[in-house]
């Protein structure tokens, strides 16, 4: 059996659709999905001048909390994330590595001055979780218009793609040695 | 698809690591360097499709590094990254050839766009280079076979005049290869990346020739449903080759003179002047001086076009080229017919050398092609060649009337440079009948 993916909604962040998101993840990824509770002090990761949390440092911490060394972990946070060179990221992961993190901060409709839409937020979060876990499984960006591995730097681009992998990425996921060709740059 | 390579140069480890991860997820092969010296040492690991360079670094700064990189790779695609946004720095970076400029922290979408645009420009530049090479290949003239001193002199003249923009008149009997020489001039000129547009003035009726050369506006005449550019306009930037210039009508001579002098004209039915920058190369097998004397060719047009003359020798005056040409055509048609190349028997070679070739190189080419079609053995025999020496009449006893007619039409066409009007006159039939026979016998003009 494939090693599990552990999903951690960080520090008690429990959106009403968390269970549905995990079910969807289980339907897409070829491995067992297990939800874990994970709480730790976020202050060391906060950059006051940017009012954002450092995604790369958070990844390192997630890694320390990985329940099984062969598994993978994806953290979900409501905080805004950054990496030093970029203004923000929707998520961050280690290519072919065990950890990934996703922020719902910029996936909310309210961030863009629009009415709240929990269903849309769930769909966007699932897509970003699958996308970052795809990287953790060794997939790079894909040129397919609707593949979940397509790069997206705008939330509208997240909406345009599906939550599942295209045929090429699915095949590469099953046999990691034959990863598809790279697409264009994106978040 | 080859994996794209990127070099990231930044003194901040966190920036290097962030960008490295970002680009690896995007499928790039990533190299990083912490300063200018380290970056220069990484260059042999390239070539890099993109280099992202921090502007402010200890030791060698980004601007200096850019200069040093350009010394070894003039076409490097460099994106400057800086925390110190200022128009002056941006302008300076761009002046020194940077593709673009990004301010830290970078919006993911900006980074994505700049990288995408840089890659697109690089692809276009590379494609442009490939196409230029391809055009150079394609615009290379058909090899001109000619080791004889007379042809060597012609080729010297071609090289000399090709570099200039002078009008050239190529003179010579039918079938001596005037168009080939015109194309060789074009291919060696600075206009070679633009088209060479050839018009056979002798084969087009005057009324059509006007529209063919100058183009027409919609409704200029019955059937002119759309605006159409003429050959002169299509030759813009390149070469206009007017074959059989001695055959054009007096009215067309006036119109042509005006275009040659001003490079401006109007399309038929139009009033808007069109400009075309073309180099003119003409050809004729007529005695232009005699035509001028007889007032059949305008003297002013004669002097306007007669700037540089290349006289092509008839094949009988360069017998040393006959066998090399014949072998060249054997190779050409062997490829076209997917046959092994054939040799010539000693008798066939003797025949080729003894024959006077009134239809010149074109006749030789036709004779070789025909011999390769009908020849059975590994060598072309004298009997395979449709030639008769002076005083000798081809034995027609084995030929049907139809085959005899086909051969005769073929020969007359070759002698008149494929000109249907002139050939029809010689054969004593009208043009329509000749066209019908050309089609029926599958002849080439």
PDB file of C-alpha atoms in Angstrom, chain A residues 50 54 56 83-89 92-96 131-132 135 139-141 143 151 153-154 157 181-187, chain B residues 1 3 10 12 14-15 17-19 21-28 81 103-113 115-116 119 123:
ATOM      1  CA  UNK A  50       5.223  42.029   5.356  1.00  0.00           C
ATOM      2  CA  UNK A  54       7.257  32.536   5.860  1.00  0.00           C
ATOM      3  CA  UNK A  56       9.567  27.872   3.577  1.00  0.00           C
ATOM      4  CA  UNK A  83       8.611  33.220   0.136  1.00  0.00           C
ATOM      5  CA  UNK A  84      11.383  35.819   0.322  1.00  0.00           C
ATOM      6  CA  UNK A  85      11.503  36.778  -3.343  1.00  0.00           C
ATOM      7  CA  UNK A  86       7.757  36.807  -4.029  1.00  0.00           C
ATOM      8  CA  UNK A  87       4.949  39.037  -2.752  1.00  0.00           C
ATOM      9  CA  UNK A  88       2.823  36.001  -1.874  1.00  0.00           C
ATOM     10  CA  UNK A  89       2.243  32.341  -2.630  1.00  0.00           C
ATOM     11  CA  UNK A  92       4.561  25.952  -1.261  1.00  0.00           C
ATOM     12  CA  UNK A  93       6.022  22.473  -1.429  1.00  0.00           C
ATOM     13  CA  UNK A  94       9.240  20.583  -1.882  1.00  0.00           C
ATOM     14  CA  UNK A  95       9.570  19.078  -5.333  1.00  0.00           C
ATOM     15  CA  UNK A  96       9.721  15.320  -4.807  1.00  0.00           C
ATOM     16  CA  UNK A 131      -1.333  20.975  -6.887  1.00  0.00           C
ATOM     17  CA  UNK A 132       1.215  21.272  -4.058  1.00  0.00           C
ATOM     18  CA  UNK A 135       4.862  18.775  -6.689  1.00  0.00           C
ATOM     19  CA  UNK A 139       5.271  16.593 -10.814  1.00  0.00           C
ATOM     20  CA  UNK A 140       6.255  19.880 -12.430  1.00  0.00           C
ATOM     21  CA  UNK A 141       3.903  22.433 -13.990  1.00  0.00           C
ATOM     22  CA  UNK A 143       0.702  23.010 -20.067  1.00  0.00           C
ATOM     23  CA  UNK A 151       0.663  27.037 -12.933  1.00  0.00           C
ATOM     24  CA  UNK A 153      -0.666  33.067 -10.232  1.00  0.00           C
ATOM     25  CA  UNK A 154      -4.208  34.511 -10.089  1.00  0.00           C
ATOM     26  CA  UNK A 157      -6.505  30.804 -12.996  1.00  0.00           C
ATOM     27  CA  UNK A 181       7.493  18.135 -19.788  1.00  0.00           C
ATOM     28  CA  UNK A 182       7.535  21.423 -17.974  1.00  0.00           C
ATOM     29  CA  UNK A 183       4.997  24.162 -18.506  1.00  0.00           C
ATOM     30  CA  UNK A 184       5.386  27.883 -17.929  1.00  0.00           C
ATOM     31  CA  UNK A 185       6.227  29.653 -14.723  1.00  0.00           C
ATOM     32  CA  UNK A 186       3.526  30.133 -12.145  1.00  0.00           C
ATOM     33  CA  UNK A 187       2.680  29.958  -8.486  1.00  0.00           C
TER      34      UNK A 187
ATOM     35  CA  UNK B   1      11.365  19.011 -25.319  1.00  0.00           C
ATOM     36  CA  UNK B   3      14.751  20.980 -20.265  1.00  0.00           C
ATOM     37  CA  UNK B  10      21.739  36.394  -5.681  1.00  0.00           C
ATOM     38  CA  UNK B  12      20.700  36.068  -0.301  1.00  0.00           C
ATOM     39  CA  UNK B  14      16.652  32.551   0.960  1.00  0.00           C
ATOM     40  CA  UNK B  15      16.081  34.261  -2.403  1.00  0.00           C
ATOM     41  CA  UNK B  17      16.412  28.840  -2.515  1.00  0.00           C
ATOM     42  CA  UNK B  18      12.941  30.313  -3.165  1.00  0.00           C
ATOM     43  CA  UNK B  19      13.628  30.931  -6.831  1.00  0.00           C
ATOM     44  CA  UNK B  21      12.272  25.768  -5.862  1.00  0.00           C
ATOM     45  CA  UNK B  22       9.930  27.957  -7.933  1.00  0.00           C
ATOM     46  CA  UNK B  23      11.737  27.221 -11.177  1.00  0.00           C
ATOM     47  CA  UNK B  24      12.279  23.535 -10.426  1.00  0.00           C
ATOM     48  CA  UNK B  25       8.521  23.187  -9.939  1.00  0.00           C
ATOM     49  CA  UNK B  26       8.195  24.861 -13.309  1.00  0.00           C
ATOM     50  CA  UNK B  27      10.379  22.199 -14.887  1.00  0.00           C
ATOM     51  CA  UNK B  28      13.609  24.164 -15.199  1.00  0.00           C
ATOM     52  CA  UNK B  81      16.408  41.565  -9.897  1.00  0.00           C
ATOM     53  CA  UNK B 103      11.743  44.572  -8.076  1.00  0.00           C
ATOM     54  CA  UNK B 104      11.886  42.371  -4.964  1.00  0.00           C
ATOM     55  CA  UNK B 105       9.559  41.116  -3.671  1.00  0.00           C
ATOM     56  CA  UNK B 106       8.212  40.134  -7.058  1.00  0.00           C
ATOM     57  CA  UNK B 107       4.565  39.566  -7.791  1.00  0.00           C
ATOM     58  CA  UNK B 108       4.306  35.895  -8.881  1.00  0.00           C
ATOM     59  CA  UNK B 109       2.353  36.930 -11.946  1.00  0.00           C
ATOM     60  CA  UNK B 110       5.029  39.497 -12.952  1.00  0.00           C
ATOM     61  CA  UNK B 111       7.761  36.889 -12.584  1.00  0.00           C
ATOM     62  CA  UNK B 112       5.721  34.394 -14.553  1.00  0.00           C
ATOM     63  CA  UNK B 113       5.056  36.905 -17.355  1.00  0.00           C
ATOM     64  CA  UNK B 115      10.038  34.661 -17.747  1.00  0.00           C
ATOM     65  CA  UNK B 116       7.429  33.562 -20.270  1.00  0.00           C
ATOM     66  CA  UNK B 119      11.531  32.484 -23.301  1.00  0.00           C
ATOM     67  CA  UNK B 123      12.537  31.100 -29.134  1.00  0.00           C
TER      68      UNK B 123
END
